[in-house]
XYZ file of C-alpha atoms in Angstrom:
233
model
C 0.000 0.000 0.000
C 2.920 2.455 0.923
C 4.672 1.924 -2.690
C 1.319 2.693 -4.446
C 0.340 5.724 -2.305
C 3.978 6.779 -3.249
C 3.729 5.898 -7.008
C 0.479 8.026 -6.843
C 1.690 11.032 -5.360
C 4.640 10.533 -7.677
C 5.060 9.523 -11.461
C 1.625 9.576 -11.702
C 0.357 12.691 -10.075
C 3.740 14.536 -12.685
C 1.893 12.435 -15.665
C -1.598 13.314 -14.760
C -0.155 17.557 -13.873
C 1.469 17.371 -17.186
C -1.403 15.925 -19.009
C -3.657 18.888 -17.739
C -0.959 21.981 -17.945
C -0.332 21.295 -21.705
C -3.916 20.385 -22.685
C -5.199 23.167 -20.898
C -2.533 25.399 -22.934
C -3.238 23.988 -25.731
C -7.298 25.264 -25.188
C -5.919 28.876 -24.262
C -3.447 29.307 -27.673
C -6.481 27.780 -29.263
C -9.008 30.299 -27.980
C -6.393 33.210 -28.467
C -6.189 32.368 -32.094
C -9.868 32.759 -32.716
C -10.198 35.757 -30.695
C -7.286 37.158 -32.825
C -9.290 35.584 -36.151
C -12.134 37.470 -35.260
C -11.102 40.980 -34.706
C -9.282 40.547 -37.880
C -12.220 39.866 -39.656
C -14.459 42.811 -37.760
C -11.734 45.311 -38.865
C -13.002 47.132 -35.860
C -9.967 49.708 -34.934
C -12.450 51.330 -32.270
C -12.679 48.668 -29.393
C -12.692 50.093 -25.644
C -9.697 47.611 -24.792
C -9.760 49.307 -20.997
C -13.293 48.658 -20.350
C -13.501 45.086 -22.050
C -10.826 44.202 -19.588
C -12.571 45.417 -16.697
C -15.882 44.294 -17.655
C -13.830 40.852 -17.883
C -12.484 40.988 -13.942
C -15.850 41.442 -12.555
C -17.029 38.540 -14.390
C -14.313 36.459 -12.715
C -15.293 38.276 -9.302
C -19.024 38.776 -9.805
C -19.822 39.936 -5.982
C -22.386 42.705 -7.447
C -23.742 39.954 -9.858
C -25.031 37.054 -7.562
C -27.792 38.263 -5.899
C -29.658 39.196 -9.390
C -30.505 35.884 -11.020
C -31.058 32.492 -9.346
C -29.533 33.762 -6.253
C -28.878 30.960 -4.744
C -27.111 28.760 -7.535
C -25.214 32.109 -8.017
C -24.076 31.861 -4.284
C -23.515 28.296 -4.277
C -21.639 28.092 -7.391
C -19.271 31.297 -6.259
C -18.421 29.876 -2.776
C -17.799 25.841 -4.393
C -15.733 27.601 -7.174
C -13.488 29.745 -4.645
C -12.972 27.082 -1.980
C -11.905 24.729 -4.889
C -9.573 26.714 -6.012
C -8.082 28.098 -2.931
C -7.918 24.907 -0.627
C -5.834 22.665 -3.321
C -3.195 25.652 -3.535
C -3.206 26.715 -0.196
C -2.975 23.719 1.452
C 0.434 22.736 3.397
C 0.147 19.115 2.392
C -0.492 19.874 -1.100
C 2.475 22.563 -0.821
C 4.825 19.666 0.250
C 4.118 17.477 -2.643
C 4.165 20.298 -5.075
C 7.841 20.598 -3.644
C 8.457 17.058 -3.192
C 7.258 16.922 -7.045
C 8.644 19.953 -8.905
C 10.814 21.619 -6.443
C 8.359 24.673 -6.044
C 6.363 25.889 -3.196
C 4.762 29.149 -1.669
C 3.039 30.180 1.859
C -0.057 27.934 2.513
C -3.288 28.562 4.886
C -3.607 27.215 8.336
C -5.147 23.731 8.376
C -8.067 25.607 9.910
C -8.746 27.742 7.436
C -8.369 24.591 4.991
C -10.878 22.383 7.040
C -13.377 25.417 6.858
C -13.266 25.954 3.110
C -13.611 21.807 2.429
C -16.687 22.257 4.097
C -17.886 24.757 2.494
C -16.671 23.258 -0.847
C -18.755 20.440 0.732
C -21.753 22.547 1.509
C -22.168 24.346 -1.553
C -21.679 21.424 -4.037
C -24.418 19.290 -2.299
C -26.453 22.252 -2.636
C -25.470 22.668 -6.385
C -26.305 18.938 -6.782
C -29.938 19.278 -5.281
C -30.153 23.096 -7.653
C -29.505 20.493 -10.873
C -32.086 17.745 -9.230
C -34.839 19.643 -8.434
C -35.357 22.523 -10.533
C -36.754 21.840 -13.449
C -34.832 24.342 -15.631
C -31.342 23.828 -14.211
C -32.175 19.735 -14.802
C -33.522 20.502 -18.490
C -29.433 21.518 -19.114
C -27.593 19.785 -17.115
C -25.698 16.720 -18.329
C -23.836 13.568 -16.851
C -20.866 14.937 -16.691
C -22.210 18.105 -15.158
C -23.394 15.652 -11.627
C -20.363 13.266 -12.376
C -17.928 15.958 -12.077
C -19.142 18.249 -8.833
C -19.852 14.152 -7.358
C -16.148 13.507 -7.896
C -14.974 16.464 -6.600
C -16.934 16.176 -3.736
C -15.642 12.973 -3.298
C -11.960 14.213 -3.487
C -12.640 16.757 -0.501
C -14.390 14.665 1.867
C -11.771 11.287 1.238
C -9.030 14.397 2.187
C -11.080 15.529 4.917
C -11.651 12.763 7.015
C -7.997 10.564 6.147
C -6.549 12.140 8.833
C -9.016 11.959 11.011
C -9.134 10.039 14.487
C -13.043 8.993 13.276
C -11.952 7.901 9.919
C -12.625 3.915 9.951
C -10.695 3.654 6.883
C -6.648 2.722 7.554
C -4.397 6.007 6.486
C -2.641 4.957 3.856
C -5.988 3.595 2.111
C -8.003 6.728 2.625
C -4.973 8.494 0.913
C -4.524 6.205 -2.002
C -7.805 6.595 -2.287
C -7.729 10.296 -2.439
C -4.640 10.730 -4.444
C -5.656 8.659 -7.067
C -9.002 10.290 -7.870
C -7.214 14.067 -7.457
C -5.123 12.429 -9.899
C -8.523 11.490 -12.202
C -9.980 15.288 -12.663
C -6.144 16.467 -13.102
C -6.345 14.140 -16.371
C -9.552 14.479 -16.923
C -9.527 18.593 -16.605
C -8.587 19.755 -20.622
C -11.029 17.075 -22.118
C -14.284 18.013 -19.635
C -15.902 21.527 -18.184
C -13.178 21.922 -15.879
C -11.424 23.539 -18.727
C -13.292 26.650 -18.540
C -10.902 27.379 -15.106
C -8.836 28.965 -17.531
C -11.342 28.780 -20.947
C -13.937 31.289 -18.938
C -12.228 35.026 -18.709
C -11.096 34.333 -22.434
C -15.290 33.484 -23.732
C -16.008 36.426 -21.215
C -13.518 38.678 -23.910
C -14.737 36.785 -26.533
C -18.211 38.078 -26.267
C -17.253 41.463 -25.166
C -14.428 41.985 -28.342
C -14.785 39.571 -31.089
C -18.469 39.150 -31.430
C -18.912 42.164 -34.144
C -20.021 41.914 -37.862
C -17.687 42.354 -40.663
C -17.690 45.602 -42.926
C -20.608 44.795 -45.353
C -21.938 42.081 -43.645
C -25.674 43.679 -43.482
C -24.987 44.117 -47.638
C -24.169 40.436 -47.732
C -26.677 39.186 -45.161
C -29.493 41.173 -46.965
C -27.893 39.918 -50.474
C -28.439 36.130 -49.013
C -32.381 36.732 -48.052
C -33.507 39.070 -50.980
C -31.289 37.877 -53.875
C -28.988 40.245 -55.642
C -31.157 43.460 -55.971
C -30.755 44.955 -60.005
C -30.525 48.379 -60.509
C -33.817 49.559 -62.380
């Protein structure tokens, strides 16, 4: 058990880190590319650069946002999507295998802090789960992946919570394999699913705000495509 919890944390969690760092890079120089494409092709010389940018960072902070529209799949969604990406980085643990793994590391958060945010990773990702069940909208959109994914993170907090626990019935080294392994799952499983849009969202935010602008003579052509071409009389 102690050479595959080792193996886990190891060769495989570099395999499964590499796996997800160049395909989500990949997804970014891809995105990039047809942003670039598209402003080309609008020949618009005019855009407010300074204000799409802006309008961009409150998306990816959207305190003044949550409270207008489905409030409380706004909140929920916020608090999972912060705790889930602050706990993982922040954590010492994590810290130490980052260094263990690729020599880096950087100041972490007490373990208090840590336990506080699982739980409210926890929290809000049951209550996402029961927003998708039982409202009939939210379930009318929402996929497998969309349950399989918040299930397995869910899964990956709570196996992290309680392997260190005195409660946990579960022997150490199991509960850790078991955790490991499955962090090791959404790291692979992150540039082919909608974890992606961690780093896909702020560039669709732009996307919408900058590229999404007709071409010179595109009404001419559009009406051209309807009509017919019109003959001068």
């Amino acid at each position: 058990m102690h050479d595959m919890l080792q193996f886990a944390r190891g060769p495989l969690f570099r395999l499964a880190f590499l796996v997800m760092a160049l395909g989500l890079l990949r997804l970014v120089i891809l995105a990039l590319w047809g942003i670039g494409q598209m402003i080309y092709r609008a020949r618009d010389h005019n855009n407010p650069y300074s204000k799409i940018v802006k309008t961009t960072l409150t998306w990816l902070i959207p305190i003044q946002r949550l409270h207008r529209i489905r409030p409380w799949l706004s909140y929920s969604s916020f608090l999972f999507h912060m705790g889930l990406i602050v706990t993982p980085i922040f954590l010492l643990d994590h810290i130490h295998l980052w260094r263990a793994s690729i020599g880096i590391s950087w100041p972490g958060i007490p373990k208090t802090a840590a336990d506080a945010l699982t739980l409210l990773v926890l929290a809000a990702g049951i209550l996402l789960i029961g927003i998708r069940i039982f409202n009939p909208y939210t379930r009318r959109v929402s996929g497998f992946m969309d349950y399989f994914l918040v299930l397995l993170i869910l899964f990956i907090f709570s196996t992290g919570f309680i392997a260190s626990r005195p409660y946990n019935p579960i022997p150490y080294e199991t509960s850790m394999l078991i955790h490991v392994l499955s962090a090791d799952l959404i790291l692979l499983l992150a540039p082919f699913t909608k974890i992606a849009h961690c780093v896909l969202f702020p560039l669709v935010r732009m996307t919408s705000e900058l590229a999404w602008k007709f071409p010179p003579e595109a009404g001419k052509d559009a009406a051209i495509q309807v009509h017919g071409e019109v003959k001068p009389i």
